[in-house]
Coordinates of C-alpha atoms in Angstrom, one line a residue:
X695 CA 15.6 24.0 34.0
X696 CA 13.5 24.8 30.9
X697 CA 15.6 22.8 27.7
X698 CA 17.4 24.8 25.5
X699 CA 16.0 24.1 22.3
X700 CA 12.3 23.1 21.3
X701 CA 11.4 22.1 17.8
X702 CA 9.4 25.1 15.9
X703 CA 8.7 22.8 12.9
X704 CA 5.1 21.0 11.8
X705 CA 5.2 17.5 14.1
X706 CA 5.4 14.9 11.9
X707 CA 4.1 11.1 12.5
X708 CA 4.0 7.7 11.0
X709 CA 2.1 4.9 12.3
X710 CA 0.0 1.7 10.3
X711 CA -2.9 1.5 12.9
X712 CA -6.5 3.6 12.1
X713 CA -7.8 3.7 15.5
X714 CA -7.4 5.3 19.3
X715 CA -3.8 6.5 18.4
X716 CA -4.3 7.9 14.4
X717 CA -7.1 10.3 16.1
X718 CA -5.3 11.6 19.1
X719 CA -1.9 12.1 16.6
X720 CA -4.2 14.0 13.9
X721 CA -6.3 15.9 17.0
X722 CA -3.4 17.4 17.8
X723 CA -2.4 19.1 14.8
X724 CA 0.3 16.6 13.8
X725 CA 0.7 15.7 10.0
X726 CA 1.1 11.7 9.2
X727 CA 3.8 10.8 6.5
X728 CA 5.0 7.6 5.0
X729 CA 8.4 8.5 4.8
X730 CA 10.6 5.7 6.3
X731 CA 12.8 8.5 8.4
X732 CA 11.6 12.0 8.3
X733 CA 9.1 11.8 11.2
X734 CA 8.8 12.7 14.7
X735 CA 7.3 10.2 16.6
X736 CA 6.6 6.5 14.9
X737 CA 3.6 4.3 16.6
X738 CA 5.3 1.3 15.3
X739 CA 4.3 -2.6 15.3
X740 CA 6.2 -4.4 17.5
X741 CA 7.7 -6.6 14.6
X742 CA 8.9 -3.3 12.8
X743 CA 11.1 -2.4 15.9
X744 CA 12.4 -6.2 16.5
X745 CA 13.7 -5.9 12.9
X746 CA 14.8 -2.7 11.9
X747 CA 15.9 -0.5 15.5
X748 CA 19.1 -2.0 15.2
X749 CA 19.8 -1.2 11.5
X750 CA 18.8 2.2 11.5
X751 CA 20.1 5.7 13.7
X752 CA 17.6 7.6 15.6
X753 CA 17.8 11.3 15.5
X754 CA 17.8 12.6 19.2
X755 CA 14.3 14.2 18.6
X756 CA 12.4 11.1 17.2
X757 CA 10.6 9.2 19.3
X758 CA 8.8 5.3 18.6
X759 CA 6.7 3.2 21.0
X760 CA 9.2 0.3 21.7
X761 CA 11.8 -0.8 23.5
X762 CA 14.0 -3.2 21.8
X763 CA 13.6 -6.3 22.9
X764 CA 10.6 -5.8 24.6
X765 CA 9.4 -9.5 24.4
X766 CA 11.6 -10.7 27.3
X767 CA 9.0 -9.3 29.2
X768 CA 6.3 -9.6 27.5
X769 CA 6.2 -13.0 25.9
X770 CA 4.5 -15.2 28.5
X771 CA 7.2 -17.9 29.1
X772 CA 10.2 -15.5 29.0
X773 CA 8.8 -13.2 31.6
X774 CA 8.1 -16.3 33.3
X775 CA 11.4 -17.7 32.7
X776 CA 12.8 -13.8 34.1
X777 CA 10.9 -13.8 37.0
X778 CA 12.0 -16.8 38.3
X779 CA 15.7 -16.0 37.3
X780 CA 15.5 -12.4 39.3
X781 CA 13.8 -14.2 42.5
X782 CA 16.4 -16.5 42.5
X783 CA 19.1 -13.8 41.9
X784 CA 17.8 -12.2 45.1
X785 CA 17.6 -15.8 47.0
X786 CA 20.9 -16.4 46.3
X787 CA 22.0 -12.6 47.8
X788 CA 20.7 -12.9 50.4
X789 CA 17.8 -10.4 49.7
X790 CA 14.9 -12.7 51.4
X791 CA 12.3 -9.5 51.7
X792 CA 13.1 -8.5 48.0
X793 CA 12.3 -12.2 46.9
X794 CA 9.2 -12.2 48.2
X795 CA 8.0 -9.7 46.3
X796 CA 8.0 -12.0 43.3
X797 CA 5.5 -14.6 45.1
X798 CA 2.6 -13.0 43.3
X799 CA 3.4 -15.0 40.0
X800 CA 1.2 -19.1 40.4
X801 CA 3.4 -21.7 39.7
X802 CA 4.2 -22.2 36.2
X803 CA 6.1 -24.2 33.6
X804 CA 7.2 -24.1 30.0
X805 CA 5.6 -26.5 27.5
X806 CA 7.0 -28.9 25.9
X807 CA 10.4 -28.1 27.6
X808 CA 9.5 -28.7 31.6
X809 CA 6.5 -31.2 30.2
X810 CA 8.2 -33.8 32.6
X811 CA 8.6 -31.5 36.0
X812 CA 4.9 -30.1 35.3
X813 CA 3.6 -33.7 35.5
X814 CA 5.9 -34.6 38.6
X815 CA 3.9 -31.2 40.5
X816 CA 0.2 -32.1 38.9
X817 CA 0.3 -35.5 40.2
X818 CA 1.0 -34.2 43.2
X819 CA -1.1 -32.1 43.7
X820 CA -3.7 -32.0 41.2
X821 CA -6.3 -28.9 41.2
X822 CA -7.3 -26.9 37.8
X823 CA -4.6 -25.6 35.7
X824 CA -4.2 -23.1 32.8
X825 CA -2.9 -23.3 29.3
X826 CA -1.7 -20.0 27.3
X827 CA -0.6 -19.9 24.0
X828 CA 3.0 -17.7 24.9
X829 CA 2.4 -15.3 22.1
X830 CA -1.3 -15.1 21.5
X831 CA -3.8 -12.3 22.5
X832 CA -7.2 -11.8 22.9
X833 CA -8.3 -15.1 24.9
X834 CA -7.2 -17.2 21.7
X835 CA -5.7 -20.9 22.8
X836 CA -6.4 -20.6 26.1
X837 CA -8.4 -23.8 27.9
X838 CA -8.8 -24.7 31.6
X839 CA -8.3 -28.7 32.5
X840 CA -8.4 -31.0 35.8
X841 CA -7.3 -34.1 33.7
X842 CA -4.0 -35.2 32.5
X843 CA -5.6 -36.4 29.1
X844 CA -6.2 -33.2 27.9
X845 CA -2.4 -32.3 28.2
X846 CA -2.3 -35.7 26.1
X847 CA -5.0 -34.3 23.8
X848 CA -2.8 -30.6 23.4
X849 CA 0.1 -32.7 22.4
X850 CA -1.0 -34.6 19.8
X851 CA -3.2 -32.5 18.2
X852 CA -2.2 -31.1 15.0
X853 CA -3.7 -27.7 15.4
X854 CA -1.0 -27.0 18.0
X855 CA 1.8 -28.3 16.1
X856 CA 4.4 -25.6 15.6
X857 CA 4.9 -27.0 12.3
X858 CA 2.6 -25.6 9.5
X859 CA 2.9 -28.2 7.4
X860 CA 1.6 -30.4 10.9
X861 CA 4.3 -32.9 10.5
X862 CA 4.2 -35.6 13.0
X863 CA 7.4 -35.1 14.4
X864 CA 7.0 -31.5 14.8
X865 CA 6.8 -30.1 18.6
X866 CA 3.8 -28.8 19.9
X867 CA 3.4 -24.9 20.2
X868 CA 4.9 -23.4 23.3
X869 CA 2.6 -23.0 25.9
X870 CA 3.2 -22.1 29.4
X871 CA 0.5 -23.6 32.1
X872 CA -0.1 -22.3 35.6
X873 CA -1.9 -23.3 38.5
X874 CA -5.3 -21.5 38.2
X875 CA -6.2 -19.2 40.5
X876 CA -9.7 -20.7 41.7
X877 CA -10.6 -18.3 44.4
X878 CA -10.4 -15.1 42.8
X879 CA -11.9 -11.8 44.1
X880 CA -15.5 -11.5 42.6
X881 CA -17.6 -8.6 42.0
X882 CA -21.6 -9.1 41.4
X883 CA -20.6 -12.8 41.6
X884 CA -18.6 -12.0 38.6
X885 CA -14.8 -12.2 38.0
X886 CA -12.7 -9.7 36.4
X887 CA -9.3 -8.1 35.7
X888 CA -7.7 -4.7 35.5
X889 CA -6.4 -2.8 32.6
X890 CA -3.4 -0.2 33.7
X891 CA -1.6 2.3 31.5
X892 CA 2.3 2.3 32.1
X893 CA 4.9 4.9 30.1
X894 CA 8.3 3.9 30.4
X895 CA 10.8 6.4 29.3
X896 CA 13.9 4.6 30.0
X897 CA 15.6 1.3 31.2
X898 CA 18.7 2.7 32.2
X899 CA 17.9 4.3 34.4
X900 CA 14.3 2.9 34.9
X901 CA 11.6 5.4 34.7
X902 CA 8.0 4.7 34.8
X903 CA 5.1 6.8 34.5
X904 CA 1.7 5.0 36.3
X905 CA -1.7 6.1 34.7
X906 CA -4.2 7.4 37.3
X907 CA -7.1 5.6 35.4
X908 CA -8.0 2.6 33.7
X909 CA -10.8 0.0 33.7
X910 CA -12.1 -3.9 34.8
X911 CA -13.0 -5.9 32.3
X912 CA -15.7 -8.7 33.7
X913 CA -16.5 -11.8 33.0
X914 CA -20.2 -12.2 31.1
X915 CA -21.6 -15.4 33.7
X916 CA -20.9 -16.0 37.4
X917 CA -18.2 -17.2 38.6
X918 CA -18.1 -20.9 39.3
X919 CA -15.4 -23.8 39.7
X920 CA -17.5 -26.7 39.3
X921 CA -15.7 -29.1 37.0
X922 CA -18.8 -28.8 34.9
X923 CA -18.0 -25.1 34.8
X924 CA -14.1 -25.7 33.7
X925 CA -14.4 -25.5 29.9
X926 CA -16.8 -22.7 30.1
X927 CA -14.8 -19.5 28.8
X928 CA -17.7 -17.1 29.8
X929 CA -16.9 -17.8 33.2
X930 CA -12.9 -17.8 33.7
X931 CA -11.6 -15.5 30.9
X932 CA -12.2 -11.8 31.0
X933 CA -11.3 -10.8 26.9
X934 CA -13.7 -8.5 25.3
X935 CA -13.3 -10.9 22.0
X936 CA -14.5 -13.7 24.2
X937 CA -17.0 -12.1 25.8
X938 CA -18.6 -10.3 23.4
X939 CA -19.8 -13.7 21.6
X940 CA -21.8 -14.5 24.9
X941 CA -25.8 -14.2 24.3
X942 CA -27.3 -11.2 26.3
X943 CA -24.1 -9.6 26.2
X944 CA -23.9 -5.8 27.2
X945 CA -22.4 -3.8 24.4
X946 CA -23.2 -0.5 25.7
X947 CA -21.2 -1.0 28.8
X948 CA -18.4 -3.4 26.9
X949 CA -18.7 -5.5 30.0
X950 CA -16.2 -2.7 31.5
X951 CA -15.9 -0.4 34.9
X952 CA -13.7 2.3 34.9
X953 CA -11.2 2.2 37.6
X954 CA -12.0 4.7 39.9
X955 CA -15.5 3.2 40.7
X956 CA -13.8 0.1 41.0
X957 CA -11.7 1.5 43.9
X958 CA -14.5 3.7 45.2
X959 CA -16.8 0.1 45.6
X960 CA -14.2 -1.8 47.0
X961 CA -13.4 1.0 49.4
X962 CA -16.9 0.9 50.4
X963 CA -16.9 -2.9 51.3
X964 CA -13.1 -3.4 52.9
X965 CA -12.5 0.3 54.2
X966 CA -10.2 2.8 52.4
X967 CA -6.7 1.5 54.1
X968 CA -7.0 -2.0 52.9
X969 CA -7.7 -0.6 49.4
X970 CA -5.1 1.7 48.9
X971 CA -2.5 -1.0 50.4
X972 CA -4.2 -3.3 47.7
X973 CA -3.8 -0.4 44.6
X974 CA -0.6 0.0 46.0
X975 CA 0.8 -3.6 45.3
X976 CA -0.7 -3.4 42.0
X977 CA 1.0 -0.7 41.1
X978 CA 4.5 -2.3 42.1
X979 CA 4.1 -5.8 39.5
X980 CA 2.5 -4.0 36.6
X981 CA 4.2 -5.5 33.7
X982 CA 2.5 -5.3 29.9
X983 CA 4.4 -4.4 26.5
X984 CA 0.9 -4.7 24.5
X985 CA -2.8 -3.1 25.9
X986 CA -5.2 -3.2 22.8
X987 CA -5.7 0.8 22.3
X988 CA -8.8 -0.4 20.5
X989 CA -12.5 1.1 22.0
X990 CA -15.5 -0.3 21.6
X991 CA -17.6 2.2 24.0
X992 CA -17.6 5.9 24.3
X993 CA -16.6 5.9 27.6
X994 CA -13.7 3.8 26.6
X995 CA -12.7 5.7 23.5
X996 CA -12.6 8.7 25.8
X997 CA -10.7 7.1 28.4
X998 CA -7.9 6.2 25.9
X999 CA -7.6 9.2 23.9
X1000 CA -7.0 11.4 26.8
X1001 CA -4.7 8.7 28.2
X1002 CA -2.5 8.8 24.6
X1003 CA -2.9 12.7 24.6
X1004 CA -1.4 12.9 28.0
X1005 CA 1.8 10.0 26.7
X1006 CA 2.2 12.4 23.8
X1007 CA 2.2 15.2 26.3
X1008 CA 5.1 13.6 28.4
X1009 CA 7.3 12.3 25.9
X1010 CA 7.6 16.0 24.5
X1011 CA 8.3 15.8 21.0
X1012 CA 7.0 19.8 21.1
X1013 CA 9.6 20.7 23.5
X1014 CA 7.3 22.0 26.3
X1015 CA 7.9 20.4 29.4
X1016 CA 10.8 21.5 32.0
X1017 CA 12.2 17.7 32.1
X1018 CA 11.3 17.6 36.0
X1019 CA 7.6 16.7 36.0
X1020 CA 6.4 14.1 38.7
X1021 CA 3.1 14.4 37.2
X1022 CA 2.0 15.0 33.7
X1023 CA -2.3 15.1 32.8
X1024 CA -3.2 11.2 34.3
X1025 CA 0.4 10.0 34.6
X1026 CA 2.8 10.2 37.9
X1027 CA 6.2 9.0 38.0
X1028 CA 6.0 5.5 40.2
X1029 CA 10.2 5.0 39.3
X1030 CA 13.3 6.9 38.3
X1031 CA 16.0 4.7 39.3
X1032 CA 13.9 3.4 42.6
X1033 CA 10.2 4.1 44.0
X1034 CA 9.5 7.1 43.5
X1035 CA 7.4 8.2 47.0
X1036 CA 5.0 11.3 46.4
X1037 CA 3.3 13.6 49.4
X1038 CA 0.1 12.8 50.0
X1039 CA -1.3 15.9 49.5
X1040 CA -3.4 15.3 52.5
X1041 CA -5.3 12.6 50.7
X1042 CA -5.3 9.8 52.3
X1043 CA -4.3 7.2 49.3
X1044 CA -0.5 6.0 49.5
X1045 CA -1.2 5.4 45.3
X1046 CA -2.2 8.2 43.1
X1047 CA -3.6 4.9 40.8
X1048 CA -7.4 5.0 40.7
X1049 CA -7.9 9.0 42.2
X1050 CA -9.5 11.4 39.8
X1051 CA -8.2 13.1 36.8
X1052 CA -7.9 17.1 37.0
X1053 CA -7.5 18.8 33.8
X1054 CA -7.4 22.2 32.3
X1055 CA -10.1 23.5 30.2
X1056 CA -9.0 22.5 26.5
X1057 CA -7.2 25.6 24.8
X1058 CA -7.6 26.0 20.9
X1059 CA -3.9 25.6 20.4
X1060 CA -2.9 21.5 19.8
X1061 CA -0.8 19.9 22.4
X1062 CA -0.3 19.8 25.8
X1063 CA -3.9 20.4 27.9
X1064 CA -6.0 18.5 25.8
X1065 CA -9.0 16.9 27.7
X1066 CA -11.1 15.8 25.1
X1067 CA -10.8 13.4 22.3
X1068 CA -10.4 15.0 19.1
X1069 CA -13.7 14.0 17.3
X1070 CA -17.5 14.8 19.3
X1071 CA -18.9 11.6 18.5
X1072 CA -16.8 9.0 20.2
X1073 CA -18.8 6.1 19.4
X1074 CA -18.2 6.5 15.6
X1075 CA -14.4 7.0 15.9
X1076 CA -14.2 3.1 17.7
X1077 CA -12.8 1.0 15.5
X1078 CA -14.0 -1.9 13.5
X1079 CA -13.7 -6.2 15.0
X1080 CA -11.3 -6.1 12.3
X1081 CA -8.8 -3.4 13.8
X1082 CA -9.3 -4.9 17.1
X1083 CA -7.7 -8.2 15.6
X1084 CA -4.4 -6.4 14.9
X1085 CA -4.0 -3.5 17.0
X1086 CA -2.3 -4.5 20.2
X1087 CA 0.4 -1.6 21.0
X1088 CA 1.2 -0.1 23.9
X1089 CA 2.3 3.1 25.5
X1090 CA 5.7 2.3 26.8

């Protein structure tokens, strides 16, 4: 059913951030304000929302970027420490198949707190392992190591102390440290990750809304797991503000794919069946509170806008939509309450993730259909190193 009301009024925003998400609010006829409660929709820092959702009411028809409390899943050691709690949860129930599901996370452990059980397994078992900072971004903090020593070196070191003043009997910053991944799937000998869009409208009950595109971010030299090769950065982490420092590095390209070539290659070397059973895993562990909206090619300011055009679309501050859409522009419903399973269509992809992107042509009025970003010359609407630093927000 159509709803009852829809809001006739100019659309009013707020947000700090001069980038992706500024354009695509202005492009659609929106007016910004700095008023601390008369606006519409807020694209909020993360901080704001920690500290002030609970102390202030939302009107029904406002609408911000964050969940509260979104760092239980986002934070690196409490989504590890959540993970680990739900698979045992399941375990314990009985629900073998279900806990399973969870085995895609490599071991990992909490620093300093599970310093002693992380020893007990490396040890054991040696290999190469991985150090994260558990609130860091961008690649920052992050070192590869085969040796015990270097823990040694982390812990003593008084750039990692927690303390600022770096007083000797401070703890070291929280880290969490896995078991590296030392085989990973390569592409022109050359590894890389996956950057997915996910719009979650509500926890209780869940609903989340998959992006159909998105890109793979590659690594600038070969891959290689020669311990000579273990410190090298270039070669195990995938970060664009990594990267980018590399000599000979591609800035036309921003060392980036975008996803549906990625899917159309791989199809082309392993068949289209074990693909879409691959895309279709992917799509069932996504988990990410903070993509950088940030764009430092044309393609990739082009990709974003139309993927923030098509949230704004869906979380219908205009009052447009009938409240039943499985599919709005690039994003389908993946979960309302359980997986949500969609025909087919007589395509032969079980995951919409990765298929092309039909739009209509752009109309003059603002809103829902756009397809274009809102300035012609994309390259001169990505923002500045400097934005990049502190723009990391997200679409759920």
């Amino acid at each position: 059913m159509p709803r009852s009301s829809s809001r006739r009024h100019q659309i009013k925003f707020r947000t700090s951030f001069s980038n992706t998400i500024y354009d695509v609010l202005v492009g659609r006829g929106w007016k910004e304000t700095d008023s601390e409660t008369e606006w519409d929709v807020h694209w909020a820092e993360r901080e704001w929302v920690y500290e002030v959702f609970d102390t202030m009411h939302l009107e029904p028809h406002q609408r911000i970027n964050h969940f509260r409390n979104g760092r239980e899943l986002c934070r690196k050691d409490l989504l590890v420490k959540n993970l680990k709690r739900m698979k045992r949860n399941l375990q314990r129930d009985g629900q073998v198949e279900q806990a399973r599901a969870y085995d895609f996370m490599p071991l990992s452990f909490a620093l300093p707190r599970e310093y002693a059980m992380f020893v007990e397994e490396f040890k054991r078992s040696g290999g190469i392992w991985i150090m994260k900072p558990i609130g860091s971004a961008q690649g920052r903090g992050i070192f590869l190591f085969t040796r015990l020593s270097e823990i040694s070196e982390w812990r003593t070191d008084p750039r990692h102390r927690g303390d600022k003043n770096n007083d000797d009997r401070a703890e070291p910053e929280a880290y969490i440290v896995q078991r590296y991944i030392d085989n990973p799937y390569v592409i022109g000998g050359k590894k890389f990750d996956i950057r997915l869009y996910v719009l979650v409208t509500s926890f209780s009950p869940l609903v989340a809304y998959l992006y159909r595109g998105g890109f793979a971010r590659f690594s600038h030299t070969r891959y290689s797991a020669e311990p000579a090769d273990v410190a090298n950065n270039f070669v195990h982490l995938t970060n664009v503000a990594i990267q980018k420092t590399a000599e000979n590095y591609d800035a036309r390209s921003g060392g980036k794919k975008d996803l549906r070539s990625l899917k159309l290659l791989m199809a082309s070397r392993h068949g289209m069946k074990a693909v879409d059973e691959l895309f279709l895993a992917i799509e069932r562990v996504i988990v990410n509170a903070s993509p950088s909206l940030s764009a430092n090619t044309k393609e990739d300011y082009a990709l974003k806008c139309e993927m923030l055009n098509d949230a704004m679309d869906l979380v219908d501050v205009e009052a447009k939509l009938n409240g039943d859409e499985e599919s709005v522009g690039g994003f389908d419903l993946i979960y309302e309450g359980g997986v949500v399973q969609h025909d087919p269509e007589n395509c032969e992809w079980s995951t919409r993730l990765g298929t092309a992107i039909f739009r209509r042509p752009p109309s003059s009025s603002s809103g829902s259909g756009a397809a274009a970003p809102p300035h012609g010359n994309a390259a001169a609407a990505a923002t500045s190193d400097d934005e990049r630093q502190q723009h990391h927000q997200t679409t759920t």
